[in-house]
Phi, psi and omega in degrees: 000143184284170180279330186290326169290319175295328179276340167302313179303307180309316176297320177303304183308306189304310174313312192292311174299318167310304174309310169309310189299307190292320166318300185298322180287321173293336170289323175292313176302312174305324183290304175310314171298325176278342176281319171304313186286328180292318174299316182289324176305312187287328190289323184294322187276352181282309190301312186292326177299333183278005174226002191290337193257014187272146187283137174222135351292149180304137183228096190288017177249359182240178177288158174292320177247165183293339200247160184314158177289165162302153170255108201283358164292340183268336192277127184270330190226055177305120168200171192233143171247136175246123170260106178290324187281340186258003174050055181226148165241113185256128167257147183228149168239093192062256170268351179274116169298114187259339181193142183233128176252143166285144183206165172219128191262200185277151179302151177270129185216153181284141184266123189284352158288314190259341182086358181255173179260132182224137184305145165295342168274123190293128184255154181143212184231127180233188180203130196308148186240178191276334176299121180200172189180181176273328180189160181205152169227131175257099191301331186290338179257353178067034186216139176234194167185165172241152185056091184236146173224142186274146174233353182209131171068024181041072165103010172259319167241142208217153150279131163201169189302171169307153184286152182250159171274180187298321199267358177097355182276155183288136173275108181293314183315304173303323188278340168291002176270350178312122178082354187241319186206158164304162173182343187277173174261020173147332191264172182250125185270145184222173179280164197295302179309314176302310184288334177296307176305307179298315171306309188288332189241343189285113173306131181301156182068009173293139177278145178224120178249117186257111172245155178292000000 
């Protein structure tokens, strides 16, 4: 075999190898791109699902979501996060959001020492307490509520329903703030069914994180 023929064969084999390498590399890139697209789609659907069942428009007479409340007997790491500015109360199992409630926290007032607006609802980490019941009335505020459970100072700061008047009727003007704006004197207001579920089911000692 002449030298020119050997060179031709070597060039031919080299070309074939390079072509095969490029085809395999392109196939791998396509597979990676497909996986990335799949991950993005899954993430988007997960985020959408977390708010897909929220009841709209907000109705303080009904549950915040259109699905059943979580079965806490099947929840391993239950805790609650309250966002005062978002007017939402989030129920978690570890890092997984399992239910969202419309809520209303404390009004913002100017701190005379700092000059900054601060919520009348304390922020930080608290734990659910034993004090709970079907109704109460605060004569000093001329306001009450139904279905309450304490999370600070043993009956001072509560989860409870939208407020009631002296005669027991709901204060519609205040109730309509639910999920839209602040309005309480420090407690966390919930819809009537949400408050009833919370009062009946919130285990003593449950961690509650309240943030602005």
